Amino acid sequence: MASDHSIRASDQDRDVVVAVLRDAYAAGRLTLEEFDERTTAAYASRTWGELRKLTEDLPAQPILGSDVPGRPLPAPTLPVAFFPVVALWLVLALATRSPHEIVAPTLLLVLALVFIALIRRR
């Protein structure tokens, strides 16, 4: 498998790495000094390899190359909380006897999914 460490970084790649560093600083994983050093290095980085080194010791890794046309990106995953919500909706929907009684469970499902989406966005 060929390495992509020598691919030139774009401004968007640098911004993605700085966002990961900002989140790590906010979570207390980096000191202010480390954050400043790594942010400065991110904006000076020329390749994906240089950018990856700045976050290799952090749990969240940036997705580089999202601005490259045709580059396959990781598939979005469903939140774990999605499955219990759907299961609850299914139980409530099957427990109803008439079609008009499914409105409340459907409304609950939609509200729960919106809530989950808002939580994931943060």
JSON list of C-alpha atoms in Angstrom, two decimals, residues 5-110:
[
{"chain": "A", "resi": 5, "resn": "HIS", "atom": "CA", "xyz": [2.41, 11.20, 3.56]},
{"chain": "A", "resi": 6, "resn": "SER", "atom": "CA", "xyz": [4.08, 13.19, 0.77]},
{"chain": "A", "resi": 7, "resn": "ILE", "atom": "CA", "xyz": [0.84, 14.60, -0.67]},
{"chain": "A", "resi": 8, "resn": "ARG", "atom": "CA", "xyz": [0.76, 18.37, -0.49]},
{"chain": "A", "resi": 9, "resn": "ALA", "atom": "CA", "xyz": [-1.63, 19.75, 2.11]},
{"chain": "A", "resi": 10, "resn": "SER", "atom": "CA", "xyz": [-4.34, 22.26, 1.26]},
{"chain": "A", "resi": 11, "resn": "ASP", "atom": "CA", "xyz": [-5.53, 25.16, 3.40]},
{"chain": "A", "resi": 12, "resn": "GLN", "atom": "CA", "xyz": [-8.62, 23.10, 4.23]},
{"chain": "A", "resi": 13, "resn": "ASP", "atom": "CA", "xyz": [-6.40, 20.22, 5.45]},
{"chain": "A", "resi": 14, "resn": "ARG", "atom": "CA", "xyz": [-4.56, 22.63, 7.73]},
{"chain": "A", "resi": 15, "resn": "ASP", "atom": "CA", "xyz": [-7.86, 24.03, 9.05]},
{"chain": "A", "resi": 16, "resn": "VAL", "atom": "CA", "xyz": [-9.13, 20.50, 9.79]},
{"chain": "A", "resi": 17, "resn": "VAL", "atom": "CA", "xyz": [-5.99, 19.73, 11.81]},
{"chain": "A", "resi": 18, "resn": "VAL", "atom": "CA", "xyz": [-6.25, 23.01, 13.72]},
{"chain": "A", "resi": 19, "resn": "ALA", "atom": "CA", "xyz": [-9.87, 22.15, 14.57]},
{"chain": "A", "resi": 20, "resn": "VAL", "atom": "CA", "xyz": [-8.73, 18.77, 15.97]},
{"chain": "A", "resi": 21, "resn": "LEU", "atom": "CA", "xyz": [-6.02, 20.55, 17.98]},
{"chain": "A", "resi": 22, "resn": "ARG", "atom": "CA", "xyz": [-8.56, 23.10, 19.25]},
{"chain": "A", "resi": 23, "resn": "ASP", "atom": "CA", "xyz": [-10.87, 20.30, 20.42]},
{"chain": "A", "resi": 24, "resn": "ALA", "atom": "CA", "xyz": [-7.95, 18.55, 22.14]},
{"chain": "A", "resi": 25, "resn": "TYR", "atom": "CA", "xyz": [-7.00, 21.78, 23.92]},
{"chain": "A", "resi": 26, "resn": "ALA", "atom": "CA", "xyz": [-10.60, 22.35, 25.01]},
{"chain": "A", "resi": 27, "resn": "ALA", "atom": "CA", "xyz": [-10.72, 18.78, 26.36]},
{"chain": "A", "resi": 28, "resn": "GLY", "atom": "CA", "xyz": [-7.53, 19.37, 28.38]},
{"chain": "A", "resi": 29, "resn": "ARG", "atom": "CA", "xyz": [-5.34, 17.03, 26.28]},
{"chain": "A", "resi": 30, "resn": "LEU", "atom": "CA", "xyz": [-2.99, 19.85, 25.27]},
{"chain": "A", "resi": 31, "resn": "THR", "atom": "CA", "xyz": [-1.55, 22.73, 27.24]},
{"chain": "A", "resi": 32, "resn": "LEU", "atom": "CA", "xyz": [-1.84, 26.23, 25.82]},
{"chain": "A", "resi": 33, "resn": "GLU", "atom": "CA", "xyz": [1.85, 26.13, 24.90]},
{"chain": "A", "resi": 34, "resn": "GLU", "atom": "CA", "xyz": [1.45, 22.79, 23.06]},
{"chain": "A", "resi": 35, "resn": "PHE", "atom": "CA", "xyz": [-1.64, 24.08, 21.30]},
{"chain": "A", "resi": 36, "resn": "ASP", "atom": "CA", "xyz": [0.19, 27.22, 20.14]},
{"chain": "A", "resi": 37, "resn": "GLU", "atom": "CA", "xyz": [3.23, 25.24, 18.95]},
{"chain": "A", "resi": 38, "resn": "ARG", "atom": "CA", "xyz": [1.17, 22.67, 17.06]},
{"chain": "A", "resi": 39, "resn": "THR", "atom": "CA", "xyz": [-1.15, 25.27, 15.53]},
{"chain": "A", "resi": 40, "resn": "THR", "atom": "CA", "xyz": [1.84, 27.24, 14.26]},
{"chain": "A", "resi": 41, "resn": "ALA", "atom": "CA", "xyz": [3.35, 24.02, 12.88]},
{"chain": "A", "resi": 42, "resn": "ALA", "atom": "CA", "xyz": [0.04, 23.08, 11.24]},
{"chain": "A", "resi": 43, "resn": "TYR", "atom": "CA", "xyz": [-0.15, 26.34, 9.32]},
{"chain": "A", "resi": 44, "resn": "ALA", "atom": "CA", "xyz": [3.49, 25.89, 8.25]},
{"chain": "A", "resi": 45, "resn": "SER", "atom": "CA", "xyz": [3.04, 22.24, 7.20]},
{"chain": "A", "resi": 46, "resn": "ARG", "atom": "CA", "xyz": [3.38, 21.35, 3.55]},
{"chain": "A", "resi": 47, "resn": "THR", "atom": "CA", "xyz": [2.37, 17.67, 3.48]},
{"chain": "A", "resi": 48, "resn": "TRP", "atom": "CA", "xyz": [-0.21, 15.32, 4.96]},
{"chain": "A", "resi": 49, "resn": "GLY", "atom": "CA", "xyz": [2.59, 13.50, 6.77]},
{"chain": "A", "resi": 50, "resn": "GLU", "atom": "CA", "xyz": [3.64, 16.66, 8.59]},
{"chain": "A", "resi": 51, "resn": "LEU", "atom": "CA", "xyz": [0.02, 17.33, 9.56]},
{"chain": "A", "resi": 52, "resn": "ARG", "atom": "CA", "xyz": [-0.56, 13.77, 10.80]},
{"chain": "A", "resi": 53, "resn": "LYS", "atom": "CA", "xyz": [2.47, 13.98, 13.10]},
{"chain": "A", "resi": 54, "resn": "LEU", "atom": "CA", "xyz": [0.80, 16.88, 14.93]},
{"chain": "A", "resi": 55, "resn": "THR", "atom": "CA", "xyz": [-2.19, 14.76, 15.95]},
{"chain": "A", "resi": 56, "resn": "GLU", "atom": "CA", "xyz": [-0.78, 11.23, 16.14]},
{"chain": "A", "resi": 57, "resn": "ASP", "atom": "CA", "xyz": [-0.90, 11.22, 19.97]},
{"chain": "A", "resi": 58, "resn": "LEU", "atom": "CA", "xyz": [-4.53, 12.43, 20.09]},
{"chain": "A", "resi": 59, "resn": "PRO", "atom": "CA", "xyz": [-7.60, 10.17, 20.05]},
{"chain": "A", "resi": 60, "resn": "ALA", "atom": "CA", "xyz": [-9.36, 12.08, 17.25]},
{"chain": "A", "resi": 61, "resn": "GLN", "atom": "CA", "xyz": [-7.64, 12.07, 13.88]},
{"chain": "A", "resi": 62, "resn": "PRO", "atom": "CA", "xyz": [-8.33, 14.57, 11.09]},
{"chain": "A", "resi": 63, "resn": "ILE", "atom": "CA", "xyz": [-9.74, 13.45, 7.76]},
{"chain": "A", "resi": 64, "resn": "LEU", "atom": "CA", "xyz": [-7.36, 14.90, 5.22]},
{"chain": "A", "resi": 65, "resn": "GLY", "atom": "CA", "xyz": [-8.19, 15.38, 1.55]},
{"chain": "A", "resi": 66, "resn": "SER", "atom": "CA", "xyz": [-11.88, 16.07, 1.98]},
{"chain": "A", "resi": 67, "resn": "ASP", "atom": "CA", "xyz": [-11.50, 18.79, -0.65]},
{"chain": "A", "resi": 68, "resn": "VAL", "atom": "CA", "xyz": [-10.01, 16.41, -3.25]},
{"chain": "A", "resi": 69, "resn": "PRO", "atom": "CA", "xyz": [-12.61, 15.55, -5.91]},
{"chain": "A", "resi": 70, "resn": "GLY", "atom": "CA", "xyz": [-13.29, 11.83, -6.19]},
{"chain": "A", "resi": 71, "resn": "ARG", "atom": "CA", "xyz": [-11.44, 10.92, -2.98]},
{"chain": "A", "resi": 72, "resn": "PRO", "atom": "CA", "xyz": [-13.44, 8.32, -1.04]},
{"chain": "A", "resi": 73, "resn": "LEU", "atom": "CA", "xyz": [-14.16, 9.52, 2.48]},
{"chain": "A", "resi": 74, "resn": "PRO", "atom": "CA", "xyz": [-15.08, 7.30, 5.43]},
{"chain": "A", "resi": 75, "resn": "ALA", "atom": "CA", "xyz": [-18.74, 6.40, 5.44]},
{"chain": "A", "resi": 76, "resn": "PRO", "atom": "CA", "xyz": [-20.76, 8.17, 8.11]},
{"chain": "A", "resi": 77, "resn": "THR", "atom": "CA", "xyz": [-21.76, 5.89, 10.96]},
{"chain": "A", "resi": 78, "resn": "LEU", "atom": "CA", "xyz": [-25.09, 5.85, 12.71]},
{"chain": "A", "resi": 79, "resn": "PRO", "atom": "CA", "xyz": [-24.99, 6.90, 16.34]},
{"chain": "A", "resi": 80, "resn": "VAL", "atom": "CA", "xyz": [-25.29, 4.06, 18.82]},
{"chain": "A", "resi": 81, "resn": "ALA", "atom": "CA", "xyz": [-28.36, 5.74, 20.34]},
{"chain": "A", "resi": 82, "resn": "PHE", "atom": "CA", "xyz": [-30.17, 5.40, 17.00]},
{"chain": "A", "resi": 83, "resn": "PHE", "atom": "CA", "xyz": [-30.87, 1.69, 17.39]},
{"chain": "A", "resi": 84, "resn": "PRO", "atom": "CA", "xyz": [-32.65, 1.77, 20.78]},
{"chain": "A", "resi": 85, "resn": "VAL", "atom": "CA", "xyz": [-34.79, 4.68, 19.56]},
{"chain": "A", "resi": 86, "resn": "VAL", "atom": "CA", "xyz": [-35.85, 2.77, 16.45]},
{"chain": "A", "resi": 87, "resn": "ALA", "atom": "CA", "xyz": [-36.51, -0.36, 18.53]},
{"chain": "A", "resi": 88, "resn": "LEU", "atom": "CA", "xyz": [-38.69, 1.64, 20.92]},
{"chain": "A", "resi": 89, "resn": "TRP", "atom": "CA", "xyz": [-40.58, 3.16, 18.00]},
{"chain": "A", "resi": 90, "resn": "LEU", "atom": "CA", "xyz": [-41.11, -0.28, 16.46]},
{"chain": "A", "resi": 91, "resn": "VAL", "atom": "CA", "xyz": [-42.48, -1.67, 19.74]},
{"chain": "A", "resi": 92, "resn": "LEU", "atom": "CA", "xyz": [-44.82, 1.30, 20.15]},
{"chain": "A", "resi": 93, "resn": "ALA", "atom": "CA", "xyz": [-45.95, 1.12, 16.53]},
{"chain": "A", "resi": 94, "resn": "LEU", "atom": "CA", "xyz": [-46.65, -2.60, 16.72]},
{"chain": "A", "resi": 95, "resn": "ALA", "atom": "CA", "xyz": [-48.52, -2.17, 20.01]},
{"chain": "A", "resi": 96, "resn": "THR", "atom": "CA", "xyz": [-51.02, 0.23, 18.42]},
{"chain": "A", "resi": 97, "resn": "ARG", "atom": "CA", "xyz": [-54.23, -1.21, 17.04]},
{"chain": "A", "resi": 98, "resn": "SER", "atom": "CA", "xyz": [-55.31, 1.50, 14.62]},
{"chain": "A", "resi": 99, "resn": "PRO", "atom": "CA", "xyz": [-53.44, 3.58, 12.00]},
{"chain": "A", "resi": 100, "resn": "HIS", "atom": "CA", "xyz": [-54.13, 6.94, 13.69]},
{"chain": "A", "resi": 101, "resn": "GLU", "atom": "CA", "xyz": [-52.43, 5.74, 16.89]},
{"chain": "A", "resi": 102, "resn": "ILE", "atom": "CA", "xyz": [-49.05, 5.45, 15.12]},
{"chain": "A", "resi": 103, "resn": "VAL", "atom": "CA", "xyz": [-48.79, 9.25, 14.88]},
{"chain": "A", "resi": 104, "resn": "ALA", "atom": "CA", "xyz": [-47.48, 9.68, 18.44]},
{"chain": "A", "resi": 105, "resn": "PRO", "atom": "CA", "xyz": [-44.74, 7.03, 18.17]},
{"chain": "A", "resi": 106, "resn": "THR", "atom": "CA", "xyz": [-43.69, 8.44, 14.79]},
{"chain": "A", "resi": 107, "resn": "LEU", "atom": "CA", "xyz": [-43.51, 11.93, 16.25]},
{"chain": "A", "resi": 108, "resn": "LEU", "atom": "CA", "xyz": [-41.39, 10.61, 19.13]},
{"chain": "A", "resi": 109, "resn": "LEU", "atom": "CA", "xyz": [-39.06, 8.91, 16.66]},
{"chain": "A", "resi": 110, "resn": "VAL", "atom": "CA", "xyz": [-38.60, 12.08, 14.62]}
]
